[in-house]
Amino acid sequence: MTEQYQIITLSTEERDRLQRVYTDLLSLAGCEVPAVRSAARAALAQIAQALNGQGLAFDLYSQDLDETPTPY
Amino acid sequence: MYNRPRGYWNPTTETMPRDDLRQWQWQKLQAILRHVYAGSPFYRRRMDESGCRPEDIHSLDEYCRRFPLLTREDITAAEGEAPPFGSLAAISPDLAMRYHQTSGSTGQPPVRTFDTARDWAWAADMWAIGLYGMGIRPKDRAAVAFGYGLFIGFWGLHYALEKIGCTTIATGSFDSEKRIQLLIDQGITVLACTPTYALRLALTAQQMGVDLRRDTQVRTVVTSGEPRPEATKLAIAEAFDAFVGDTAGMTEAATIFMFECPEEPGGAHIIETDYIEEVLDPETHEPVGYGERGVRVMTSLGREGICMLRYWTNDLVVKLPFSDCTCGRTWDLYQGGIQGRHDDMRKIRGVWFVPSMVEDVVRAFPAIDEYQCELTTIDALDTLVLTIEPRPDLSPADCESLRMQVALAAKRTLSVTPRVELANPGQLPRFEMKARRFRDARPVAAGEPA
């Protein structure tokens, strides 16, 4: 059967989990173990976009992950 | 008969009521204004000078009315202050994990951009919205016919296909014959390339004795990188027996900003959750209404590194209301996608002319393999010279008949009588990306853009 247009929404529980995993990944993004830090940051980018795509949150966070010099 | 799946990548935001959509845009815009004011010396300077600091802008309407337009020259100057990114970047380039630049096909210095991991996830997701919306699903097998260089091209599409879960094959090093063979051997269902290259593959297949409709399983051709008139879409669809989904993006945005859904309403949906798209009169810079042609001005609500706020793209577009499409998205449309470039517009004997109009004429003739178009001065008159290269199997009499038919069709469509000339087989240049088929060869540029 051909898939037709459906407006599928997150359940309250799914929404809460999505927001919670974002918070967890943010805290792991500063982990000192390189492999864990990298994995957390890669996942964070995807989850941040999932939140944006669902209209739940919009965050410009990368500058807060590192102590980096100003751009100019 | 192939039953194309229908669906939304992000059902909630693709169908949100227009008032909610504008509120979501405004919320994101406020965050971006604060972000660039804090991080980008270039934007801070112009926001201070124009009285458009974050606290000075109180609504989307006010932003569209007051915030200064950004031009390609502004970007070049800002990046030139301290190459590669100058004062434009809003965060440290040390956070970048990708670098891209424009193709340089216009002869200007390239625009250089970078993406953080966050930005790139966003960029790929914009492509995923379009690809999923076209009906591409995890079971699809895709071939990406693209050179994979510095130019951003189909890089984002590649990552989006992987994100959706498709088998994705990079064919950067392949020639056309090898690509045709891959389509057959791998049972490829999705092909991504420029419209020009799709037609070139169709020609190569014909020369190889391959019937793309019968011998391949390609059901979706995703095109990008060039304006794609309706006649070109039909020619590609006919050659592959496939849905041809148009997209358009730009290096300055990192990704696409519009895509065509399978309902084919005669235009492409603007991804309005992530872009504020204005259409302005090129002379007055005032907004034009639905159905009126103007220049596309883009604000990206996606990136954190290189931000585009009210960027004067020079793309010519006509906006249509979302209600013209039956797919259920609440995102407005650009009729026929990008219709051409404002800086390519020329006046020939009092008539406005856009080079993509010629493509619409030529592609209606399957017997033409390639063409070039030149605006020149003959006997002190601006003259359009259209050189067509017929298929090699045409007889001289057929070529002459074709020449006359093209001349008539061009006169009817362009309201200008071109001089149509014939080229020998293989004489005209072929392109894979950014085809350049128009040249203004007049000694004095009498037809500067309006």
Short mmCIF file of C-alpha atoms in Angstrom, two decimals:
data_model
loop_
_atom_site.label_atom_id
_atom_site.label_comp_id
_atom_site.label_asym_id
_atom_site.label_seq_id
_atom_site.Cartn_x
_atom_site.Cartn_y
_atom_site.Cartn_z
CA MET A 1 0.00 0.00 0.00
CA THR A 2 1.32 3.42 -0.83
CA GLU A 3 2.28 5.60 2.10
CA GLN A 4 0.10 8.69 2.26
CA TYR A 5 0.50 12.03 4.04
CA GLN A 6 0.04 11.72 7.78
CA ILE A 7 0.69 14.23 10.53
CA ILE A 8 2.51 12.09 13.07
CA THR A 9 3.40 13.84 16.32
CA LEU A 10 5.60 12.99 19.28
CA SER A 11 3.92 11.67 22.41
CA THR A 12 4.52 13.64 25.59
CA GLU A 13 6.88 10.94 26.77
CA GLU A 14 8.87 10.97 23.52
CA ARG A 15 9.15 14.73 23.66
CA ASP A 16 10.41 14.62 27.22
CA ARG A 17 12.95 11.93 26.34
CA LEU A 18 14.21 13.94 23.38
CA GLN A 19 14.70 17.03 25.52
CA ARG A 20 16.34 14.99 28.26
CA VAL A 21 18.80 13.29 25.91
CA TYR A 22 19.83 16.71 24.61
CA THR A 23 20.61 17.88 28.14
CA ASP A 24 22.54 14.66 28.83
CA LEU A 25 24.58 14.98 25.64
CA LEU A 26 25.39 18.60 26.42
CA SER A 27 26.85 17.53 29.72
CA LEU A 28 28.86 14.74 28.04
CA ALA A 29 30.17 17.11 25.36
CA GLY A 30 32.79 18.29 27.86
CA CYS A 31 33.87 14.78 28.88
CA GLU A 32 37.65 14.40 28.95
CA VAL A 33 37.66 10.99 27.27
CA PRO A 34 38.19 11.91 23.60
CA ALA A 35 36.09 9.13 22.13
CA VAL A 36 33.14 9.83 24.43
CA ARG A 37 33.38 13.59 23.95
CA SER A 38 33.43 13.19 20.14
CA ALA A 39 30.52 10.77 20.14
CA ALA A 40 28.50 13.06 22.41
CA ARG A 41 29.14 16.07 20.20
CA ALA A 42 28.23 14.21 17.03
CA ALA A 43 25.02 12.95 18.63
CA LEU A 44 24.32 16.38 20.10
CA ALA A 45 24.34 17.93 16.64
CA GLN A 46 21.75 15.42 15.43
CA ILE A 47 19.52 15.73 18.49
CA ALA A 48 19.69 19.53 18.39
CA GLN A 49 18.42 19.33 14.82
CA ALA A 50 15.68 16.89 15.78
CA LEU A 51 14.46 19.38 18.39
CA ASN A 52 14.63 22.20 15.85
CA GLY A 53 12.76 20.11 13.29
CA GLN A 54 9.97 19.42 15.76
CA GLY A 55 9.73 23.10 16.65
CA LEU A 56 10.73 22.40 20.25
CA ALA A 57 14.08 24.18 20.67
CA PHE A 58 16.61 26.19 18.73
CA ASP A 59 20.11 26.47 20.11
CA LEU A 60 23.37 27.99 18.84
CA TYR A 61 25.57 26.15 21.28
CA SER A 62 28.97 25.30 19.76
CA GLN A 63 30.85 28.31 21.11
CA ASP A 64 29.92 27.21 24.62
CA LEU A 65 31.50 23.78 24.22
CA ASP A 66 35.11 24.91 24.00
CA GLU A 67 37.20 27.66 25.38
CA THR A 68 38.04 29.15 22.01
CA PRO A 69 39.36 32.52 20.95
CA THR A 70 37.01 35.14 19.56
CA PRO A 71 36.66 34.78 15.77
CA TYR A 72 38.41 37.97 14.69
CA MET B 1 3.23 1.51 -12.07
CA TYR B 2 5.41 2.86 -9.27
CA ASN B 3 3.43 4.05 -6.24
CA ARG B 4 5.49 6.91 -4.86
CA PRO B 5 5.36 7.20 -1.06
CA ARG B 6 4.06 10.46 0.37
CA GLY B 7 5.07 11.90 3.72
CA TYR B 8 6.74 14.57 5.83
CA TRP B 9 10.20 14.45 7.43
CA ASN B 10 9.01 16.78 10.21
CA PRO B 11 5.22 16.51 10.13
CA THR B 12 4.54 19.13 12.81
CA THR B 13 6.62 21.97 11.44
CA GLU B 14 5.92 21.22 7.77
CA THR B 15 2.21 21.63 8.35
CA MET B 16 2.12 24.22 11.14
CA PRO B 17 -0.38 27.08 10.77
CA ARG B 18 1.12 30.19 9.17
CA ASP B 19 0.80 32.28 12.34
CA ASP B 20 2.69 29.65 14.33
CA LEU B 21 5.27 29.43 11.56
CA ARG B 22 5.92 33.17 11.71
CA GLN B 23 6.19 33.01 15.49
CA TRP B 24 8.74 30.19 15.19
CA GLN B 25 10.71 32.20 12.61
CA TRP B 26 10.68 35.24 14.88
CA GLN B 27 11.85 33.25 17.88
CA LYS B 28 14.80 31.88 15.91
CA LEU B 29 15.60 35.22 14.30
CA GLN B 30 15.85 36.90 17.71
CA ALA B 31 18.38 34.26 18.81
CA ILE B 32 20.39 34.76 15.62
CA LEU B 33 20.40 38.55 15.92
CA ARG B 34 21.76 38.29 19.46
CA HIS B 35 24.27 35.66 18.31
CA VAL B 36 25.74 37.64 15.39
CA TYR B 37 25.79 40.89 17.36
CA ALA B 38 27.87 39.18 20.05
CA GLY B 39 30.13 37.18 17.74
CA SER B 40 30.52 38.81 14.31
CA PRO B 41 32.40 42.13 14.09
CA PHE B 42 30.96 42.64 10.60
CA TYR B 43 27.35 42.34 11.72
CA ARG B 44 27.91 44.22 14.97
CA ARG B 45 29.29 47.17 12.99
CA ARG B 46 26.43 47.30 10.51
CA MET B 47 23.79 46.75 13.20
CA ASP B 48 25.25 49.62 15.23
CA GLU B 49 25.44 51.87 12.17
CA SER B 50 21.89 51.13 11.02
CA GLY B 51 20.26 51.19 14.43
CA CYS B 52 19.35 47.52 14.08
CA ARG B 53 20.78 46.13 17.28
CA PRO B 54 18.89 43.11 18.62
CA GLU B 55 16.88 45.27 21.03
CA ASP B 56 15.95 47.69 18.20
CA ILE B 57 14.09 45.07 16.13
CA HIS B 58 10.66 44.28 17.52
CA SER B 59 9.04 42.09 14.87
CA LEU B 60 9.63 40.12 11.67
CA ASP B 61 8.03 42.91 9.68
CA GLU B 62 10.33 45.48 11.20
CA TYR B 63 13.33 43.28 10.46
CA CYS B 64 12.29 42.94 6.80
CA ARG B 65 11.71 46.67 6.57
CA ARG B 66 14.82 47.98 8.33
CA PHE B 67 17.67 45.49 8.47
CA PRO B 68 20.33 46.34 5.85
CA LEU B 69 20.55 44.15 2.76
CA LEU B 70 23.67 42.03 2.46
CA THR B 71 25.33 41.76 -0.95
CA ARG B 72 27.92 39.42 -2.40
CA GLU B 73 30.31 42.39 -2.42
CA ASP B 74 29.73 42.92 1.32
CA ILE B 75 30.69 39.31 1.97
CA THR B 76 33.78 39.54 -0.23
CA ALA B 77 34.88 42.72 1.54
CA ALA B 78 34.25 41.27 5.01
CA GLU B 79 36.16 38.09 4.19
CA GLY B 80 38.90 40.11 2.57
CA GLU B 81 39.64 41.92 5.84
CA ALA B 82 41.47 38.84 7.11
CA PRO B 83 41.05 35.87 4.76
CA PRO B 84 39.62 33.33 4.71
CA PHE B 85 36.63 34.39 6.83
CA GLY B 86 37.48 37.93 7.92
CA SER B 87 35.02 39.68 10.19
CA LEU B 88 31.95 37.78 8.99
CA ALA B 89 32.12 34.62 11.12
CA ALA B 90 30.05 34.69 14.29
CA ILE B 91 32.05 32.00 16.06
CA SER B 92 35.64 30.84 15.90
CA PRO B 93 36.56 28.94 12.70
CA ASP B 94 38.41 26.59 15.06
CA LEU B 95 35.02 24.99 15.67
CA ALA B 96 34.63 24.14 11.96
CA MET B 97 34.56 20.58 10.70
CA ARG B 98 33.84 21.40 7.04
CA TYR B 99 35.01 24.01 4.55
CA HIS B 100 33.38 24.96 1.26
CA GLN B 101 33.58 27.82 -1.20
CA THR B 102 31.62 29.01 -4.19
CA SER B 103 32.63 27.73 -7.60
CA GLY B 104 34.09 31.00 -8.80
CA SER B 105 32.27 30.63 -12.11
CA THR B 106 31.36 34.34 -12.11
CA GLY B 107 34.99 35.42 -12.03
CA GLN B 108 34.60 37.03 -8.59
CA PRO B 109 36.59 35.91 -5.53
CA PRO B 110 34.88 32.87 -4.03
CA VAL B 111 32.70 33.12 -0.93
CA ARG B 112 34.36 30.97 1.73
CA THR B 113 32.30 29.26 4.38
CA PHE B 114 32.71 26.74 7.17
CA ASP B 115 30.35 24.56 9.15
CA THR B 116 30.41 23.31 12.70
CA ALA B 117 29.12 19.82 13.48
CA ARG B 118 25.87 21.46 14.50
CA ASP B 119 25.66 23.45 11.27
CA TRP B 120 26.38 20.44 9.11
CA ALA B 121 23.74 18.33 10.86
CA TRP B 122 21.30 21.14 10.11
CA ALA B 123 22.44 21.41 6.47
CA ALA B 124 22.01 17.69 5.85
CA ASP B 125 18.61 17.82 7.52
CA MET B 126 17.42 20.50 5.10
CA TRP B 127 18.25 18.10 2.28
CA ALA B 128 16.53 15.28 4.17
CA ILE B 129 13.33 17.36 4.34
CA GLY B 130 13.39 17.67 0.56
CA LEU B 131 14.44 14.11 -0.26
CA TYR B 132 11.97 12.49 2.11
CA GLY B 133 9.32 14.83 0.80
CA MET B 134 10.06 13.57 -2.74
CA GLY B 135 9.33 10.02 -1.59
CA ILE B 136 12.88 8.78 -1.05
CA ARG B 137 12.96 6.07 1.63
CA PRO B 138 15.56 3.82 3.36
CA LYS B 139 15.18 1.04 0.77
CA ASP B 140 16.30 3.34 -2.04
CA ARG B 141 19.70 2.99 -3.65
CA ALA B 142 21.16 6.29 -4.74
CA ALA B 143 23.94 7.38 -7.08
CA VAL B 144 25.37 10.85 -6.57
CA ALA B 145 26.87 12.13 -9.82
CA PHE B 146 28.98 14.99 -8.60
CA GLY B 147 32.68 15.87 -8.35
CA TYR B 148 32.93 16.11 -4.52
CA GLY B 149 35.33 19.08 -4.49
CA LEU B 150 35.32 22.36 -2.59
CA PHE B 151 32.04 23.39 -4.19
CA ILE B 152 29.20 22.42 -1.85
CA GLY B 153 26.99 20.96 -4.62
CA PHE B 154 25.52 17.63 -3.53
CA TRP B 155 27.64 17.11 -0.40
CA GLY B 156 24.65 17.77 1.86
CA LEU B 157 22.44 15.51 -0.24
CA HIS B 158 24.93 12.68 0.23
CA TYR B 159 24.78 12.98 4.02
CA ALA B 160 20.99 13.32 3.97
CA LEU B 161 20.62 10.12 1.94
CA GLU B 162 22.75 8.31 4.50
CA LYS B 163 20.70 9.84 7.31
CA ILE B 164 17.47 8.61 5.74
CA GLY B 165 19.08 5.20 5.48
CA CYS B 166 19.54 4.83 1.72
CA THR B 167 22.45 2.98 0.15
CA THR B 168 24.45 5.91 -1.16
CA ILE B 169 27.10 5.59 -3.84
CA ALA B 170 29.52 8.44 -4.55
CA THR B 171 30.43 8.45 -8.22
CA GLY B 172 32.82 11.38 -8.20
CA SER B 173 35.51 9.65 -10.23
CA PHE B 174 33.16 7.96 -12.72
CA ASP B 175 32.71 8.96 -16.35
CA SER B 176 29.25 8.95 -17.90
CA GLU B 177 29.46 5.42 -19.33
CA LYS B 178 30.55 4.02 -15.98
CA ARG B 179 27.67 5.83 -14.27
CA ILE B 180 25.16 4.34 -16.69
CA GLN B 181 26.57 0.90 -16.02
CA LEU B 182 26.30 1.52 -12.28
CA LEU B 183 22.64 2.49 -12.61
CA ILE B 184 22.01 -0.90 -14.20
CA ASP B 185 24.32 -3.10 -12.09
CA GLN B 186 23.34 -1.68 -8.69
CA GLY B 187 19.63 -1.28 -9.37
CA ILE B 188 19.90 2.42 -8.57
CA THR B 189 16.52 4.00 -7.81
CA VAL B 190 17.63 7.59 -7.12
CA LEU B 191 19.97 9.67 -9.23
CA ALA B 192 21.23 13.08 -8.09
CA CYS B 193 22.89 15.46 -10.53
CA THR B 194 22.47 18.77 -12.33
CA PRO B 195 19.72 18.96 -14.96
CA THR B 196 22.41 19.41 -17.58
CA TYR B 197 24.14 16.26 -16.51
CA ALA B 198 20.91 14.25 -16.38
CA LEU B 199 20.38 15.09 -20.05
CA ARG B 200 23.98 14.21 -20.81
CA LEU B 201 23.55 10.82 -19.15
CA ALA B 202 20.42 10.27 -21.22
CA LEU B 203 22.41 10.98 -24.37
CA THR B 204 25.26 8.71 -23.29
CA ALA B 205 22.78 5.92 -22.56
CA GLN B 206 21.30 6.32 -26.01
CA GLN B 207 24.77 6.09 -27.56
CA MET B 208 25.44 2.94 -25.50
CA GLY B 209 22.19 1.37 -26.68
CA VAL B 210 20.74 1.54 -23.16
CA ASP B 211 17.07 2.36 -22.66
CA LEU B 212 17.03 4.06 -19.26
CA ARG B 213 13.27 3.53 -18.91
CA ARG B 214 13.54 -0.21 -19.50
CA ASP B 215 17.03 -1.10 -18.33
CA THR B 216 17.26 0.84 -15.05
CA GLN B 217 15.11 1.18 -11.93
CA VAL B 218 15.67 4.92 -11.51
CA ARG B 219 12.38 6.38 -10.24
CA THR B 220 13.60 9.71 -8.83
CA VAL B 221 16.03 12.18 -10.35
CA VAL B 222 17.00 14.91 -7.89
CA THR B 223 18.27 17.97 -9.70
CA SER B 224 20.06 21.01 -8.34
CA GLY B 225 22.72 23.55 -9.23
CA GLU B 226 21.07 25.29 -12.17
CA PRO B 227 17.73 26.84 -13.09
CA ARG B 228 15.61 24.04 -14.53
CA PRO B 229 12.89 25.16 -16.92
CA GLU B 230 9.79 23.02 -17.40
CA ALA B 231 10.89 21.69 -20.80
CA THR B 232 14.10 20.39 -19.23
CA LYS B 233 12.16 18.68 -16.44
CA LEU B 234 9.92 17.00 -19.00
CA ALA B 235 12.88 15.88 -21.10
CA ILE B 236 14.57 14.28 -18.07
CA ALA B 237 11.33 12.68 -16.87
CA GLU B 238 10.75 11.25 -20.34
CA ALA B 239 14.27 9.86 -20.65
CA PHE B 240 14.22 8.08 -17.26
CA ASP B 241 10.47 7.56 -16.76
CA ALA B 242 11.06 9.11 -13.35
CA PHE B 243 9.84 11.87 -11.07
CA VAL B 244 12.22 14.82 -11.43
CA GLY B 245 12.44 16.73 -8.16
CA ASP B 246 13.98 20.16 -8.33
CA THR B 247 15.93 21.68 -5.45
CA ALA B 248 17.98 24.82 -5.07
CA GLY B 249 20.62 25.77 -2.58
CA MET B 250 23.72 27.88 -2.31
CA THR B 251 27.12 27.74 -0.66
CA GLU B 252 26.25 30.86 1.31
CA ALA B 253 23.42 28.89 2.94
CA ALA B 254 25.32 25.58 3.19
CA THR B 255 22.32 23.68 1.88
CA ILE B 256 19.02 23.83 0.03
CA PHE B 257 16.20 26.25 0.76
CA MET B 258 13.51 24.73 -1.49
CA PHE B 259 12.40 21.42 -2.98
CA GLU B 260 9.69 20.09 -5.25
CA CYS B 261 7.16 17.66 -3.77
CA PRO B 262 5.57 14.82 -5.79
CA GLU B 263 2.29 16.71 -6.19
CA GLU B 264 4.19 18.86 -8.72
CA PRO B 265 2.25 22.08 -8.23
CA GLY B 266 4.49 23.88 -10.73
CA GLY B 267 6.89 25.08 -8.10
CA ALA B 268 9.09 24.20 -5.17
CA HIS B 269 8.29 24.56 -1.47
CA ILE B 270 10.40 27.04 0.50
CA ILE B 271 11.68 25.53 3.78
CA GLU B 272 10.17 28.39 5.74
CA THR B 273 10.93 27.01 9.19
CA ASP B 274 14.58 27.63 8.46
CA TYR B 275 14.57 30.56 6.08
CA ILE B 276 12.88 33.91 5.88
CA GLU B 277 12.48 34.44 2.16
CA GLU B 278 11.55 37.86 0.80
CA VAL B 279 10.93 38.74 -2.84
CA LEU B 280 11.83 42.34 -3.63
CA ASP B 281 11.45 44.61 -6.61
CA PRO B 282 14.97 44.98 -8.05
CA GLU B 283 14.57 48.75 -8.49
CA THR B 284 12.72 49.89 -5.39
CA HIS B 285 13.65 47.06 -3.00
CA GLU B 286 10.00 47.01 -1.94
CA PRO B 287 8.33 43.62 -1.47
CA VAL B 288 6.35 42.29 -4.43
CA GLY B 289 3.19 40.22 -4.07
CA TYR B 290 2.37 36.64 -4.89
CA GLY B 291 2.69 35.99 -8.61
CA GLU B 292 5.11 38.86 -9.25
CA ARG B 293 8.70 38.35 -10.26
CA GLY B 294 11.43 39.80 -8.07
CA VAL B 295 14.79 39.13 -6.50
CA ARG B 296 15.06 36.58 -3.72
CA VAL B 297 16.40 37.90 -0.41
CA MET B 298 17.35 35.16 2.03
CA THR B 299 17.75 35.06 5.78
CA SER B 300 19.03 31.72 7.01
CA LEU B 301 17.75 30.60 10.38
CA GLY B 302 20.12 27.66 10.50
CA ARG B 303 23.82 28.29 10.80
CA GLU B 304 25.80 29.56 13.77
CA GLY B 305 29.16 30.10 12.01
CA ILE B 306 28.60 31.97 8.74
CA CYS B 307 25.24 33.72 9.00
CA MET B 308 23.28 35.23 6.12
CA LEU B 309 20.90 38.01 7.09
CA ARG B 310 18.84 39.57 4.28
CA TYR B 311 21.18 38.33 1.58
CA TRP B 312 20.46 39.78 -1.87
CA THR B 313 20.89 36.55 -3.86
CA ASN B 314 20.23 37.93 -7.36
CA ASP B 315 17.98 34.89 -7.98
CA LEU B 316 14.81 35.73 -9.88
CA VAL B 317 11.73 34.13 -8.36
CA VAL B 318 7.95 34.30 -8.27
CA LYS B 319 6.34 33.36 -4.96
CA LEU B 320 3.05 31.46 -4.83
CA PRO B 321 0.88 30.72 -1.78
CA PHE B 322 1.19 27.29 -0.16
CA SER B 323 -2.48 26.65 -0.96
CA ASP B 324 -1.51 26.14 -4.62
CA CYS B 325 -0.20 22.70 -3.61
CA THR B 326 -2.24 19.77 -2.31
CA CYS B 327 0.51 18.12 -0.24
CA GLY B 328 -0.59 19.76 3.00
CA ARG B 329 2.59 21.71 3.69
CA THR B 330 2.03 25.27 4.80
CA TRP B 331 5.21 26.44 3.11
CA ASP B 332 4.91 28.84 0.20
CA LEU B 333 6.29 27.99 -3.24
CA TYR B 334 8.61 29.41 -5.83
CA GLN B 335 6.91 29.02 -9.20
CA GLY B 336 9.21 27.03 -11.49
CA GLY B 337 11.99 27.21 -8.88
CA ILE B 338 14.75 29.69 -9.63
CA GLN B 339 13.84 31.38 -12.90
CA GLY B 340 17.22 32.94 -13.62
CA ARG B 341 19.67 35.49 -12.33
CA HIS B 342 18.92 39.16 -12.08
CA ASP B 343 22.50 39.97 -13.07
CA ASP B 344 22.00 37.85 -16.23
CA MET B 345 18.99 39.91 -17.35
CA ARG B 346 19.59 41.83 -20.54
CA LYS B 347 17.52 44.15 -22.67
CA ILE B 348 17.56 43.28 -26.38
CA ARG B 349 15.99 45.93 -28.60
CA GLY B 350 13.70 46.96 -25.76
CA VAL B 351 12.71 43.46 -24.65
CA TRP B 352 13.87 41.97 -21.33
CA PHE B 353 15.60 38.66 -21.76
CA VAL B 354 16.73 35.99 -19.26
CA PRO B 355 19.04 33.24 -20.60
CA SER B 356 17.09 30.43 -18.92
CA MET B 357 14.21 31.30 -21.28
CA VAL B 358 16.34 29.96 -24.13
CA GLU B 359 16.76 26.66 -22.33
CA ASP B 360 13.00 26.34 -22.11
CA VAL B 361 12.82 26.69 -25.89
CA VAL B 362 15.73 24.41 -26.75
CA ARG B 363 14.83 21.55 -24.40
CA ALA B 364 11.47 21.18 -26.09
CA PHE B 365 13.44 19.75 -29.05
CA PRO B 366 14.85 16.31 -28.12
CA ALA B 367 16.89 16.34 -31.34
CA ILE B 368 19.18 19.02 -29.87
CA ASP B 369 22.11 17.66 -27.89
CA GLU B 370 23.64 20.96 -26.73
CA TYR B 371 23.44 24.69 -27.30
CA GLN B 372 25.15 28.00 -26.69
CA CYS B 373 23.68 31.46 -26.72
CA GLU B 374 25.53 34.71 -27.32
CA LEU B 375 24.39 38.30 -27.27
CA THR B 376 26.44 40.24 -29.78
CA THR B 377 26.31 43.34 -31.97
CA ILE B 378 25.67 42.85 -35.69
CA ASP B 379 25.26 45.89 -37.93
CA ALA B 380 25.04 48.04 -34.81
CA LEU B 381 22.08 46.04 -33.50
CA ASP B 382 21.97 43.86 -30.43
CA THR B 383 21.49 40.33 -31.76
CA LEU B 384 20.93 37.02 -30.04
CA VAL B 385 22.88 34.21 -31.70
CA LEU B 386 21.68 30.76 -30.74
CA THR B 387 23.98 27.91 -31.75
CA ILE B 388 22.42 24.46 -31.60
CA GLU B 389 24.14 21.11 -31.90
CA PRO B 390 21.73 18.55 -33.40
CA ARG B 391 21.95 14.85 -32.64
CA PRO B 392 24.60 13.24 -34.87
CA ASP B 393 22.12 10.90 -36.56
CA LEU B 394 20.14 13.77 -38.15
CA SER B 395 20.45 14.30 -41.90
CA PRO B 396 21.50 17.75 -43.21
CA ALA B 397 17.91 18.36 -44.33
CA ASP B 398 16.58 17.45 -40.89
CA CYS B 399 19.16 19.73 -39.27
CA GLU B 400 18.02 22.63 -41.42
CA SER B 401 14.38 21.92 -40.64
CA LEU B 402 15.25 21.80 -36.94
CA ARG B 403 17.09 25.12 -37.21
CA MET B 404 14.01 26.79 -38.68
CA GLN B 405 11.66 25.30 -36.11
CA VAL B 406 13.88 26.48 -33.24
CA ALA B 407 14.03 29.97 -34.72
CA LEU B 408 10.23 30.11 -34.85
CA ALA B 409 9.80 28.76 -31.33
CA ALA B 410 12.41 31.17 -29.96
CA LYS B 411 10.74 34.14 -31.61
CA ARG B 412 7.38 33.10 -30.20
CA THR B 413 8.70 32.61 -26.65
CA LEU B 414 11.33 35.32 -26.35
CA SER B 415 9.66 38.03 -28.46
CA VAL B 416 13.08 38.42 -30.04
CA THR B 417 14.18 36.96 -33.36
CA PRO B 418 17.44 35.12 -32.82
CA ARG B 419 19.96 34.10 -35.45
CA VAL B 420 20.04 30.32 -35.16
CA GLU B 421 23.20 28.55 -36.29
CA LEU B 422 24.13 24.87 -36.50
CA ALA B 423 27.16 23.33 -34.79
CA ASN B 424 28.86 20.07 -35.71
CA PRO B 425 28.50 16.99 -33.47
CA GLY B 426 30.64 17.35 -30.35
CA GLN B 427 31.59 20.96 -31.16
CA LEU B 428 29.94 22.67 -28.19
CA PRO B 429 31.23 22.39 -24.61
CA ARG B 430 29.60 19.95 -22.17
CA PHE B 431 29.06 20.63 -18.49
CA GLU B 432 28.50 18.69 -15.29
CA MET B 433 27.96 21.61 -12.90
CA LYS B 434 27.21 25.30 -13.34
CA ALA B 435 26.68 25.16 -17.07
CA ARG B 436 27.61 28.43 -18.77
CA ARG B 437 25.67 28.64 -22.00
CA PHE B 438 25.22 32.38 -22.23
CA ARG B 439 27.77 35.05 -23.08
CA ASP B 440 27.28 38.77 -23.52
CA ALA B 441 29.84 39.53 -26.23
CA ARG B 442 28.76 43.07 -26.98
CA PRO B 443 31.65 45.56 -27.00
CA VAL B 444 29.69 47.92 -24.74
CA ALA B 445 27.36 46.33 -22.21
CA ALA B 446 24.25 48.16 -23.33
CA GLY B 447 21.92 45.95 -21.38
CA GLU B 448 23.12 46.19 -17.80
CA PRO B 449 20.86 44.62 -15.22
CA ALA B 450 18.06 46.85 -14.03
#
